[in-house]
Amino acid sequence: MHHTKIAGIGFYVPEHTVTNHDLMRHMDTSDEWIQERSGIVERRFAKRHEETTSVLGAKAARIAIERAGITPADVDFIIFATLSPDYFFPGCGVLLQRELGITHTEIGALDIRNQCSGFVYGLTVGDQFIRSGMYKNILLVGAEVHSMGLDYSTRGRNVTVLFGDGAGAVVLQPTDEQNQGILTSKLHSDGTHAEQLAFINPGCHSGYHDKETDFGYDESVEFGGLFLTQKMMDEGMTFPTMDGQLVFKTAVTKFPEVIKEVLDDQGLTPADIDLFIPHQANLRISQFVQKKLGLPDDKVWNNIQRYGNTTAATIPIALCEAWEAGKVKKGDLICIAAFGSGFTWGASLIRW
Ligand code: ACO
């Protein structure tokens, strides 16, 4: 059976930088609060209506494809992880296919809705397809345009200050080299707190039935469509919500657990890790996990200071930056791990 290697990697972040001071013009917050609680100094915001999630994804993907030494036409499967898709449907996978000019149909496209752990989930799914021999050039993209869906009033400050836009991509290919590529992955989920970190509306749960249309339901029963009501908008029900402290407390438990799980699986210890790339949710979470693993600063890559939380894109962006900086060398053991909405979490070990 083949193993799966990362044959090419790329990332793209929009040019436009929004600092904490820029946010302070719209909401009651401070540079000091944001930096102290999250480490974030600035983030990038996409160009409205031009840089959609699939467009950002395509920019990252083109770099990854070129570095893998293939062309877009060689891609035989697309996996697109995002929580901020261009449309409710269809998914970003097919939009990316079109954006890359892939016109042949000997390809499949899959969207993954796993928020912060979307890239780890996507990598694990892609790994299984490569190992089974079903595909040879899988394009895995994590991309987000959060800036279009945030509440810029003081009401939304606990969430809004944390997020930014960006995209990262990898090309997965089979390798026959021993001890190279994705060594193992572990995935977890727990739906108990699904609404504690969520973007709930619009959704089928809150749709209502137009009284003009009668399907024999009691008119007082709300069901059906994906409508937004003025009430929802007035009450800020159309923005993400988060119980920050619950997320924080659960994340700092689950990160070390799942990292230990992948290390144990391979008979390795934290000391064997050459580079740890945590999902960039909050610098304090990453530092807590780093300490727990006993890793020195030069074995951890953080960039949340410059980009904020780009959700499904944080890991491929950080991995690509580290690779471009010469921090990822052949034979290195890379550990990636993520925790987020769902809750869902996971980790992978990659021998570069
Ligand atoms: N600026 C100033 N004050 C603020 C802001 C802000 N942006 N946001 C909240 N506050 C206030 C609160 O109103 C509160 O005020 P009060 O004490 O008067 O009530 C105070 O600051 C403390 O708020 P807490 O929520 O208790 O602050 P905390 O120390 O927990 O930090 C934070 C908040 C940064 C959100 C933290 O909880 C966190 O990082 N949680 C994890 C985030 C995360 O990982 N999310 C997952 C990724 S997202 C995804 O998967 C989609």
mmCIF file of C-alpha atoms and ligand atoms in Angstrom:
data_model
loop_
_atom_site.group_PDB
_atom_site.id
_atom_site.type_symbol
_atom_site.label_atom_id
_atom_site.label_comp_id
_atom_site.label_asym_id
_atom_site.label_seq_id
_atom_site.Cartn_x
_atom_site.Cartn_y
_atom_site.Cartn_z
ATOM 1 C CA MET A 1 0.000 0.000 0.000
ATOM 2 C CA HIS A 2 1.229 3.512 -0.833
ATOM 3 C CA HIS A 3 1.739 6.239 1.680
ATOM 4 C CA THR A 4 0.582 9.801 1.080
ATOM 5 C CA LYS A 5 3.053 12.646 0.747
ATOM 6 C CA ILE A 6 2.541 16.372 0.473
ATOM 7 C CA ALA A 7 3.985 16.990 -2.982
ATOM 8 C CA GLY A 8 3.270 20.723 -3.199
ATOM 9 C CA ILE A 9 2.093 23.474 -0.877
ATOM 10 C CA GLY A 10 0.958 27.076 -1.297
ATOM 11 C CA PHE A 11 -0.900 29.828 0.490
ATOM 12 C CA TYR A 12 -2.488 33.156 -0.266
ATOM 13 C CA VAL A 13 -3.646 35.936 2.017
ATOM 14 C CA PRO A 14 -5.381 39.094 0.778
ATOM 15 C CA GLU A 15 -3.228 42.224 0.570
ATOM 16 C CA HIS A 16 -5.490 44.386 2.697
ATOM 17 C CA THR A 17 -4.374 44.469 6.340
ATOM 18 C CA VAL A 18 -6.814 45.378 9.137
ATOM 19 C CA THR A 19 -5.165 46.198 12.450
ATOM 20 C CA ASN A 20 -6.663 46.071 15.922
ATOM 21 C CA HIS A 21 -6.705 49.878 15.781
ATOM 22 C CA ASP A 22 -8.852 49.703 12.624
ATOM 23 C CA LEU A 23 -11.377 47.540 14.508
ATOM 24 C CA MET A 24 -11.365 50.001 17.406
ATOM 25 C CA ARG A 25 -12.972 52.560 15.098
ATOM 26 C CA HIS A 26 -16.084 50.360 14.887
ATOM 27 C CA MET A 27 -16.424 48.681 18.276
ATOM 28 C CA ASP A 28 -15.532 49.107 21.893
ATOM 29 C CA THR A 29 -12.311 47.106 22.054
ATOM 30 C CA SER A 30 -8.606 47.798 22.438
ATOM 31 C CA ASP A 31 -5.339 46.704 20.887
ATOM 32 C CA GLU A 32 -4.176 45.735 24.372
ATOM 33 C CA TRP A 33 -7.222 43.478 25.049
ATOM 34 C CA ILE A 34 -6.958 41.704 21.707
ATOM 35 C CA GLN A 35 -3.204 41.142 21.937
ATOM 36 C CA GLU A 36 -3.266 40.067 25.560
ATOM 37 C CA ARG A 37 -6.147 37.564 25.097
ATOM 38 C CA SER A 38 -5.365 36.221 21.627
ATOM 39 C CA GLY A 39 -1.942 37.427 20.432
ATOM 40 C CA ILE A 40 -3.522 38.938 17.309
ATOM 41 C CA VAL A 41 -2.101 42.231 16.004
ATOM 42 C CA GLU A 42 -3.624 42.315 12.531
ATOM 43 C CA ARG A 43 -5.497 40.208 10.000
ATOM 44 C CA ARG A 44 -6.169 40.301 6.246
ATOM 45 C CA PHE A 45 -9.556 41.076 4.704
ATOM 46 C CA ALA A 46 -10.505 39.981 1.198
ATOM 47 C CA LYS A 47 -11.484 42.439 -1.526
ATOM 48 C CA ARG A 48 -15.264 42.578 -1.432
ATOM 49 C CA HIS A 49 -17.036 40.678 -4.234
ATOM 50 C CA GLU A 50 -13.727 39.859 -5.963
ATOM 51 C CA GLU A 51 -11.853 37.669 -3.530
ATOM 52 C CA THR A 52 -14.398 35.021 -2.607
ATOM 53 C CA THR A 53 -13.448 31.893 -0.682
ATOM 54 C CA SER A 54 -13.064 29.827 -3.873
ATOM 55 C CA VAL A 55 -10.973 32.597 -5.469
ATOM 56 C CA LEU A 56 -8.616 32.710 -2.469
ATOM 57 C CA GLY A 57 -8.487 28.916 -2.543
ATOM 58 C CA ALA A 58 -7.579 28.927 -6.231
ATOM 59 C CA LYS A 59 -4.726 31.390 -5.648
ATOM 60 C CA ALA A 60 -3.220 29.079 -3.019
ATOM 61 C CA ALA A 61 -3.970 26.001 -5.117
ATOM 62 C CA ARG A 62 -2.121 27.281 -8.207
ATOM 63 C CA ILE A 63 1.056 27.645 -6.138
ATOM 64 C CA ALA A 64 0.698 24.172 -4.609
ATOM 65 C CA ILE A 65 -0.002 22.620 -8.019
ATOM 66 C CA GLU A 66 3.042 24.255 -9.596
ATOM 67 C CA ARG A 67 5.283 23.186 -6.707
ATOM 68 C CA ALA A 68 4.008 19.619 -7.071
ATOM 69 C CA GLY A 69 5.206 19.710 -10.687
ATOM 70 C CA ILE A 70 1.757 19.042 -12.149
ATOM 71 C CA THR A 71 -0.898 21.100 -13.937
ATOM 72 C CA PRO A 72 -4.513 21.704 -12.844
ATOM 73 C CA ALA A 73 -5.628 19.148 -15.441
ATOM 74 C CA ASP A 74 -3.699 16.435 -13.531
ATOM 75 C CA VAL A 75 -5.771 16.916 -10.357
ATOM 76 C CA ASP A 76 -8.110 13.938 -10.000
ATOM 77 C CA PHE A 77 -9.890 14.903 -6.759
ATOM 78 C CA ILE A 78 -10.602 18.155 -4.913
ATOM 79 C CA ILE A 79 -11.276 18.453 -1.199
ATOM 80 C CA PHE A 80 -12.340 21.924 -0.080
ATOM 81 C CA ALA A 81 -12.604 22.725 3.631
ATOM 82 C CA THR A 82 -14.374 25.944 4.624
ATOM 83 C CA LEU A 83 -17.028 27.344 6.941
ATOM 84 C CA SER A 84 -17.475 30.444 4.793
ATOM 85 C CA PRO A 85 -18.409 29.074 1.368
ATOM 86 C CA ASP A 86 -19.247 31.351 -1.567
ATOM 87 C CA TYR A 87 -22.760 29.898 -1.696
ATOM 88 C CA PHE A 88 -25.043 27.858 0.531
ATOM 89 C CA PHE A 89 -24.798 25.391 -2.333
ATOM 90 C CA PRO A 90 -23.108 24.264 -4.510
ATOM 91 C CA GLY A 91 -19.939 23.874 -2.517
ATOM 92 C CA CYS A 92 -16.587 25.544 -3.110
ATOM 93 C CA GLY A 93 -15.029 22.368 -4.561
ATOM 94 C CA VAL A 94 -16.729 22.728 -7.932
ATOM 95 C CA LEU A 95 -16.227 26.510 -7.921
ATOM 96 C CA LEU A 96 -12.516 25.909 -7.395
ATOM 97 C CA GLN A 97 -12.507 23.390 -10.232
ATOM 98 C CA ARG A 98 -14.016 26.031 -12.525
ATOM 99 C CA GLU A 99 -11.708 28.769 -11.246
ATOM 100 C CA LEU A 100 -8.692 26.566 -12.034
ATOM 101 C CA GLY A 101 -10.014 25.923 -15.545
ATOM 102 C CA ILE A 102 -10.355 22.167 -14.986
ATOM 103 C CA THR A 103 -12.908 21.301 -17.647
ATOM 104 C CA HIS A 104 -12.532 17.528 -17.755
ATOM 105 C CA THR A 105 -14.921 15.553 -15.596
ATOM 106 C CA GLU A 106 -12.602 12.698 -14.591
ATOM 107 C CA ILE A 107 -12.468 14.354 -11.198
ATOM 108 C CA GLY A 108 -14.501 14.466 -8.007
ATOM 109 C CA ALA A 109 -15.047 17.440 -5.707
ATOM 110 C CA LEU A 110 -15.909 17.187 -2.025
ATOM 111 C CA ASP A 111 -16.648 19.956 0.467
ATOM 112 C CA ILE A 112 -15.793 19.505 4.132
ATOM 113 C CA ARG A 113 -17.731 21.465 6.769
ATOM 114 C CA ASN A 114 -15.584 20.898 9.822
ATOM 115 C CA GLN A 115 -14.570 24.436 10.632
ATOM 116 C CA CYS A 116 -11.209 24.681 12.429
ATOM 117 C CA SER A 117 -10.448 20.986 12.049
ATOM 118 C CA GLY A 118 -11.447 20.986 8.360
ATOM 119 C CA PHE A 119 -7.879 20.730 7.104
ATOM 120 C CA VAL A 120 -6.957 17.810 9.394
ATOM 121 C CA TYR A 121 -10.187 16.029 8.445
ATOM 122 C CA GLY A 122 -9.544 16.758 4.751
ATOM 123 C CA LEU A 123 -5.984 15.492 4.978
ATOM 124 C CA THR A 124 -7.189 12.279 6.609
ATOM 125 C CA VAL A 125 -9.861 11.705 3.951
ATOM 126 C CA GLY A 126 -7.368 12.441 1.155
ATOM 127 C CA ASP A 127 -4.824 10.118 2.746
ATOM 128 C CA GLN A 128 -7.302 7.228 2.644
ATOM 129 C CA PHE A 129 -8.079 7.829 -1.046
ATOM 130 C CA ILE A 130 -4.363 7.867 -1.926
ATOM 131 C CA ARG A 131 -3.560 4.798 0.186
ATOM 132 C CA SER A 132 -6.370 2.853 -1.443
ATOM 133 C CA GLY A 133 -5.032 3.770 -4.895
ATOM 134 C CA MET A 134 -8.244 5.513 -5.925
ATOM 135 C CA TYR A 135 -6.611 8.901 -6.672
ATOM 136 C CA LYS A 136 -3.084 10.126 -7.494
ATOM 137 C CA ASN A 137 -3.230 13.924 -7.310
ATOM 138 C CA ILE A 138 -5.582 15.220 -4.661
ATOM 139 C CA LEU A 139 -5.873 18.966 -4.227
ATOM 140 C CA LEU A 140 -6.770 19.801 -0.629
ATOM 141 C CA VAL A 141 -7.684 23.416 0.096
ATOM 142 C CA GLY A 142 -8.599 25.221 3.309
ATOM 143 C CA ALA A 143 -9.923 28.730 2.699
ATOM 144 C CA GLU A 144 -12.051 31.309 4.470
ATOM 145 C CA VAL A 145 -13.538 34.728 3.902
ATOM 146 C CA HIS A 146 -14.703 35.541 7.416
ATOM 147 C CA SER A 147 -14.704 39.294 6.925
ATOM 148 C CA MET A 148 -18.082 39.202 5.128
ATOM 149 C CA GLY A 149 -19.873 37.462 7.994
ATOM 150 C CA LEU A 150 -18.793 39.205 11.168
ATOM 151 C CA ASP A 151 -20.602 41.631 13.442
ATOM 152 C CA TYR A 152 -18.549 44.835 13.513
ATOM 153 C CA SER A 153 -20.555 46.367 16.333
ATOM 154 C CA THR A 154 -19.539 46.041 19.996
ATOM 155 C CA ARG A 155 -22.116 43.239 20.303
ATOM 156 C CA GLY A 156 -19.905 40.955 18.199
ATOM 157 C CA ARG A 157 -16.490 41.959 19.519
ATOM 158 C CA ASN A 158 -15.696 38.704 21.358
ATOM 159 C CA VAL A 159 -15.799 36.824 18.040
ATOM 160 C CA THR A 160 -15.029 39.431 15.396
ATOM 161 C CA VAL A 161 -11.581 40.451 16.638
ATOM 162 C CA LEU A 162 -10.335 36.859 16.297
ATOM 163 C CA PHE A 163 -10.915 36.171 12.602
ATOM 164 C CA GLY A 164 -9.230 36.872 9.270
ATOM 165 C CA ASP A 165 -9.302 35.740 5.640
ATOM 166 C CA GLY A 166 -6.856 33.483 3.831
ATOM 167 C CA ALA A 167 -6.239 30.211 2.046
ATOM 168 C CA GLY A 168 -3.772 27.350 2.027
ATOM 169 C CA ALA A 169 -3.501 24.343 -0.274
ATOM 170 C CA VAL A 170 -1.583 21.096 -0.644
ATOM 171 C CA VAL A 171 -1.295 18.475 -3.367
ATOM 172 C CA LEU A 172 -1.349 14.906 -2.040
ATOM 173 C CA GLN A 173 0.378 12.171 -4.003
ATOM 174 C CA PRO A 174 1.347 8.544 -3.396
ATOM 175 C CA THR A 175 4.888 7.719 -2.336
ATOM 176 C CA ASP A 176 6.596 4.365 -2.044
ATOM 177 C CA GLU A 177 9.392 5.749 0.094
ATOM 178 C CA GLN A 178 9.499 4.040 3.468
ATOM 179 C CA ASN A 179 8.730 6.231 6.455
ATOM 180 C CA GLN A 180 7.691 9.226 4.357
ATOM 181 C CA GLY A 181 4.408 11.104 4.230
ATOM 182 C CA ILE A 182 1.384 10.972 6.519
ATOM 183 C CA LEU A 183 2.207 8.451 9.238
ATOM 184 C CA THR A 184 -1.073 8.565 11.135
ATOM 185 C CA SER A 185 -4.118 10.714 11.880
ATOM 186 C CA LYS A 186 -6.729 10.641 14.624
ATOM 187 C CA LEU A 187 -10.105 12.388 14.416
ATOM 188 C CA HIS A 188 -12.695 13.091 17.099
ATOM 189 C CA SER A 189 -16.036 14.793 17.549
ATOM 190 C CA ASP A 190 -18.493 15.616 20.316
ATOM 191 C CA GLY A 191 -21.786 17.246 19.389
ATOM 192 C CA THR A 192 -22.772 18.048 22.975
ATOM 193 C CA HIS A 193 -21.793 21.700 22.600
ATOM 194 C CA ALA A 194 -22.611 22.151 18.914
ATOM 195 C CA GLU A 195 -24.292 25.542 19.429
ATOM 196 C CA GLN A 196 -21.566 26.942 21.698
ATOM 197 C CA LEU A 197 -19.417 27.782 18.677
ATOM 198 C CA ALA A 198 -21.719 28.189 15.740
ATOM 199 C CA PHE A 199 -23.095 30.238 12.863
ATOM 200 C CA ILE A 200 -26.711 29.191 13.098
ATOM 201 C CA ASN A 201 -28.707 31.309 10.661
ATOM 202 C CA PRO A 202 -29.785 30.929 7.963
ATOM 203 C CA GLY A 203 -30.534 27.253 8.386
ATOM 204 C CA CYS A 204 -33.444 24.882 7.907
ATOM 205 C CA HIS A 205 -34.084 24.799 11.638
ATOM 206 C CA SER A 206 -35.164 28.433 11.674
ATOM 207 C CA GLY A 207 -36.922 28.660 8.332
ATOM 208 C CA TYR A 208 -40.582 29.552 8.274
ATOM 209 C CA HIS A 209 -43.410 28.764 5.991
ATOM 210 C CA ASP A 210 -44.972 31.496 3.939
ATOM 211 C CA LYS A 211 -48.639 31.716 4.928
ATOM 212 C CA GLU A 212 -49.522 32.095 1.246
ATOM 213 C CA THR A 213 -48.436 28.510 0.673
ATOM 214 C CA ASP A 214 -50.548 25.871 2.332
ATOM 215 C CA PHE A 215 -49.252 22.340 2.610
ATOM 216 C CA GLY A 216 -51.718 21.472 5.338
ATOM 217 C CA TYR A 217 -49.411 22.351 8.216
ATOM 218 C CA ASP A 218 -50.554 24.256 11.239
ATOM 219 C CA GLU A 219 -49.666 27.859 10.403
ATOM 220 C CA SER A 220 -48.140 28.402 13.796
ATOM 221 C CA VAL A 221 -45.507 25.728 13.113
ATOM 222 C CA GLU A 222 -42.283 27.068 11.694
ATOM 223 C CA PHE A 223 -40.543 24.801 9.242
ATOM 224 C CA GLY A 224 -38.928 24.640 5.858
ATOM 225 C CA GLY A 225 -36.830 27.210 3.981
ATOM 226 C CA LEU A 226 -33.732 29.157 4.741
ATOM 227 C CA PHE A 227 -35.294 32.553 5.161
ATOM 228 C CA LEU A 228 -33.844 35.380 7.152
ATOM 229 C CA THR A 229 -36.260 37.508 9.068
ATOM 230 C CA GLN A 230 -35.814 41.150 10.014
ATOM 231 C CA LYS A 231 -36.052 40.043 13.657
ATOM 232 C CA MET A 232 -33.069 37.723 13.211
ATOM 233 C CA MET A 233 -31.043 40.508 11.678
ATOM 234 C CA ASP A 234 -32.078 43.086 14.275
ATOM 235 C CA GLU A 235 -31.149 40.732 17.105
ATOM 236 C CA GLY A 236 -27.781 39.797 15.620
ATOM 237 C CA MET A 237 -28.835 36.193 15.100
ATOM 238 C CA THR A 238 -27.118 36.120 11.729
ATOM 239 C CA PHE A 239 -23.584 36.221 13.104
ATOM 240 C CA PRO A 240 -21.306 33.602 14.648
ATOM 241 C CA THR A 241 -21.639 33.010 18.374
ATOM 242 C CA MET A 242 -19.084 31.525 20.712
ATOM 243 C CA ASP A 243 -18.741 30.603 24.345
ATOM 244 C CA GLY A 244 -15.060 31.585 24.344
ATOM 245 C CA GLN A 245 -14.217 30.219 27.760
ATOM 246 C CA LEU A 246 -15.789 26.823 27.100
ATOM 247 C CA VAL A 247 -13.955 26.595 23.776
ATOM 248 C CA PHE A 248 -10.698 27.625 25.426
ATOM 249 C CA LYS A 249 -11.001 25.130 28.297
ATOM 250 C CA THR A 250 -11.986 22.234 26.030
ATOM 251 C CA ALA A 251 -9.299 23.053 23.448
ATOM 252 C CA VAL A 252 -6.435 23.009 25.943
ATOM 253 C CA THR A 253 -7.551 19.524 27.064
ATOM 254 C CA LYS A 254 -8.266 18.008 23.662
ATOM 255 C CA PHE A 255 -5.150 19.286 21.833
ATOM 256 C CA PRO A 256 -2.649 17.462 24.095
ATOM 257 C CA GLU A 257 -4.847 14.328 24.224
ATOM 258 C CA VAL A 258 -5.049 13.877 20.465
ATOM 259 C CA ILE A 259 -1.376 14.740 19.951
ATOM 260 C CA LYS A 260 -0.433 12.074 22.501
ATOM 261 C CA GLU A 261 -2.692 9.674 20.641
ATOM 262 C CA VAL A 262 -0.901 10.111 17.288
ATOM 263 C CA LEU A 263 2.521 9.974 18.943
ATOM 264 C CA ASP A 264 1.629 6.798 20.880
ATOM 265 C CA ASP A 265 0.326 5.256 17.680
ATOM 266 C CA GLN A 266 3.794 5.605 16.134
ATOM 267 C CA GLY A 267 5.772 4.832 19.277
ATOM 268 C CA LEU A 268 7.054 8.428 19.372
ATOM 269 C CA THR A 269 7.250 11.140 22.032
ATOM 270 C CA PRO A 270 6.954 14.954 21.886
ATOM 271 C CA ALA A 271 10.772 15.103 21.790
ATOM 272 C CA ASP A 272 10.664 13.464 18.336
ATOM 273 C CA ILE A 273 8.629 16.353 16.861
ATOM 274 C CA ASP A 274 10.715 18.667 14.677
ATOM 275 C CA LEU A 275 7.924 21.146 14.040
ATOM 276 C CA PHE A 276 4.502 21.532 15.655
ATOM 277 C CA ILE A 277 1.855 23.468 13.762
ATOM 278 C CA PRO A 278 -1.189 24.084 15.925
ATOM 279 C CA HIS A 279 -4.417 25.429 14.471
ATOM 280 C CA GLN A 280 -4.195 29.176 15.008
ATOM 281 C CA ALA A 281 -7.235 29.891 17.200
ATOM 282 C CA ASN A 282 -5.550 31.814 19.958
ATOM 283 C CA LEU A 283 -1.848 32.273 20.758
ATOM 284 C CA ARG A 284 -2.548 31.466 24.407
ATOM 285 C CA ILE A 285 -4.021 28.080 23.473
ATOM 286 C CA SER A 286 -0.971 27.312 21.291
ATOM 287 C CA GLN A 287 1.421 28.366 24.060
ATOM 288 C CA PHE A 288 -0.423 26.242 26.599
ATOM 289 C CA VAL A 289 -0.168 23.177 24.344
ATOM 290 C CA GLN A 290 3.493 23.913 23.556
ATOM 291 C CA LYS A 291 4.260 24.010 27.258
ATOM 292 C CA LYS A 292 2.364 20.794 27.880
ATOM 293 C CA LEU A 293 4.419 19.088 25.134
ATOM 294 C CA GLY A 294 7.637 20.622 26.455
ATOM 295 C CA LEU A 295 8.573 22.012 23.042
ATOM 296 C CA PRO A 296 11.020 24.913 22.620
ATOM 297 C CA ASP A 297 9.883 28.013 20.681
ATOM 298 C CA ASP A 298 11.842 27.081 17.555
ATOM 299 C CA LYS A 299 9.798 23.884 17.191
ATOM 300 C CA VAL A 300 6.437 25.651 17.021
ATOM 301 C CA TRP A 301 5.124 27.803 14.192
ATOM 302 C CA ASN A 302 2.595 30.501 15.093
ATOM 303 C CA ASN A 303 1.379 33.255 12.783
ATOM 304 C CA ILE A 304 -1.953 34.219 14.351
ATOM 305 C CA GLN A 305 -0.321 37.557 15.246
ATOM 306 C CA ARG A 306 -0.393 38.517 11.539
ATOM 307 C CA TYR A 307 -3.445 36.714 10.164
ATOM 308 C CA GLY A 308 -5.873 36.059 13.027
ATOM 309 C CA ASN A 309 -7.829 32.819 12.925
ATOM 310 C CA THR A 310 -8.378 31.767 9.306
ATOM 311 C CA THR A 311 -10.116 28.554 10.480
ATOM 312 C CA ALA A 312 -9.682 25.787 7.849
ATOM 313 C CA ALA A 313 -6.761 27.706 6.341
ATOM 314 C CA THR A 314 -4.570 28.232 9.408
ATOM 315 C CA ILE A 315 -2.638 24.956 9.238
ATOM 316 C CA PRO A 316 -1.812 24.953 5.495
ATOM 317 C CA ILE A 317 -0.872 28.663 5.663
ATOM 318 C CA ALA A 318 1.414 28.089 8.645
ATOM 319 C CA LEU A 319 2.893 24.895 7.180
ATOM 320 C CA CYS A 320 3.622 26.682 3.919
ATOM 321 C CA GLU A 321 5.193 29.678 5.652
ATOM 322 C CA ALA A 322 7.374 27.355 7.726
ATOM 323 C CA TRP A 323 8.367 25.393 4.615
ATOM 324 C CA GLU A 324 9.212 28.605 2.736
ATOM 325 C CA ALA A 325 11.318 29.720 5.713
ATOM 326 C CA GLY A 326 13.358 26.493 5.504
ATOM 327 C CA LYS A 327 11.908 25.134 8.760
ATOM 328 C CA VAL A 328 10.538 21.983 7.124
ATOM 329 C CA LYS A 329 13.234 19.692 5.779
ATOM 330 C CA LYS A 330 13.177 16.211 4.300
ATOM 331 C CA GLY A 331 12.896 13.627 7.056
ATOM 332 C CA ASP A 332 11.456 16.079 9.608
ATOM 333 C CA LEU A 333 8.561 14.944 11.783
ATOM 334 C CA ILE A 334 5.724 17.474 11.547
ATOM 335 C CA CYS A 335 2.765 17.393 13.902
ATOM 336 C CA ILE A 336 -0.412 19.277 13.006
ATOM 337 C CA ALA A 337 -3.410 19.507 15.330
ATOM 338 C CA ALA A 338 -6.717 21.361 15.380
ATOM 339 C CA PHE A 339 -9.738 21.883 17.597
ATOM 340 C CA GLY A 340 -12.885 23.831 16.854
ATOM 341 C CA SER A 341 -16.598 24.099 16.287
ATOM 342 C CA GLY A 342 -18.632 20.923 16.558
ATOM 343 C CA PHE A 343 -16.673 20.254 18.662
ATOM 344 C CA THR A 344 -14.386 18.424 16.258
ATOM 345 C CA TRP A 345 -10.667 17.904 16.645
ATOM 346 C CA GLY A 346 -7.808 15.861 15.296
ATOM 347 C CA ALA A 347 -4.084 15.543 14.669
ATOM 348 C CA SER A 348 -1.729 14.100 12.073
ATOM 349 C CA LEU A 349 1.933 13.177 12.017
ATOM 350 C CA ILE A 350 3.748 13.774 8.751
ATOM 351 C CA ARG A 351 7.279 12.642 7.905
ATOM 352 C CA TRP A 352 8.409 15.213 5.305
HETATM 353 N N1 ACO B 1 -12.560 43.759 23.430
HETATM 354 C C1 ACO B 1 -12.680 44.162 24.697
HETATM 355 N N2 ACO B 1 -13.374 43.456 25.605
HETATM 356 C C2 ACO B 1 -13.934 42.313 25.226
HETATM 357 C C3 ACO B 1 -13.836 41.831 23.908
HETATM 358 C C4 ACO B 1 -13.111 42.609 22.993
HETATM 359 N N3 ACO B 1 -12.940 42.238 21.710
HETATM 360 N N4 ACO B 1 -14.477 40.662 23.830
HETATM 361 C C5 ACO B 1 -14.978 40.399 25.034
HETATM 362 N N5 ACO B 1 -14.657 41.389 25.884
HETATM 363 C C6 ACO B 1 -14.968 41.517 27.312
HETATM 364 C C7 ACO B 1 -16.144 40.683 27.721
HETATM 365 O O1 ACO B 1 -17.354 41.383 27.493
HETATM 366 C C8 ACO B 1 -15.871 40.487 29.186
HETATM 367 O O2 ACO B 1 -16.259 41.645 29.875
HETATM 368 P P1 ACO B 1 -16.918 41.541 31.356
HETATM 369 O O3 ACO B 1 -15.873 40.867 32.189
HETATM 370 O O4 ACO B 1 -17.193 42.951 31.684
HETATM 371 O O5 ACO B 1 -18.146 40.683 31.167
HETATM 372 C C9 ACO B 1 -14.346 40.402 29.271
HETATM 373 O O6 ACO B 1 -13.865 40.991 28.053
HETATM 374 C C10 ACO B 1 -13.807 39.010 29.402
HETATM 375 O O7 ACO B 1 -14.421 38.191 28.415
HETATM 376 P P2 ACO B 1 -14.105 36.675 28.313
HETATM 377 O O8 ACO B 1 -14.923 36.081 27.209
HETATM 378 O O9 ACO B 1 -14.198 36.050 29.668
HETATM 379 O O10 ACO B 1 -12.560 36.721 27.866
HETATM 380 P P3 ACO B 1 -11.539 35.550 27.743
HETATM 381 O O11 ACO B 1 -10.390 35.808 28.590
HETATM 382 O O12 ACO B 1 -12.200 34.202 27.831
HETATM 383 O O13 ACO B 1 -11.021 35.710 26.238
HETATM 384 C C11 ACO B 1 -11.387 34.790 24.058
HETATM 385 C C12 ACO B 1 -11.953 35.648 25.179
HETATM 386 C C13 ACO B 1 -10.157 35.451 23.481
HETATM 387 C C14 ACO B 1 -12.466 34.685 22.995
HETATM 388 C C15 ACO B 1 -11.030 33.390 24.592
HETATM 389 O O14 ACO B 1 -12.072 32.864 25.360
HETATM 390 C C16 ACO B 1 -10.700 32.421 23.485
HETATM 391 O O15 ACO B 1 -9.735 32.587 22.772
HETATM 392 N N6 ACO B 1 -11.471 31.363 23.347
HETATM 393 C C17 ACO B 1 -11.196 30.375 22.306
HETATM 394 C C18 ACO B 1 -11.485 30.893 20.926
HETATM 395 C C19 ACO B 1 -11.378 29.800 19.952
HETATM 396 O O16 ACO B 1 -10.459 29.001 19.988
HETATM 397 N N7 ACO B 1 -12.339 29.668 19.069
HETATM 398 C C20 ACO B 1 -12.329 28.507 18.225
HETATM 399 C C21 ACO B 1 -11.997 28.756 16.873
HETATM 400 S S1 ACO B 1 -13.285 29.328 15.936
HETATM 401 C C22 ACO B 1 -13.959 28.062 15.019
HETATM 402 O O17 ACO B 1 -13.743 26.890 15.172
HETATM 403 C C23 ACO B 1 -15.004 28.525 14.066
#
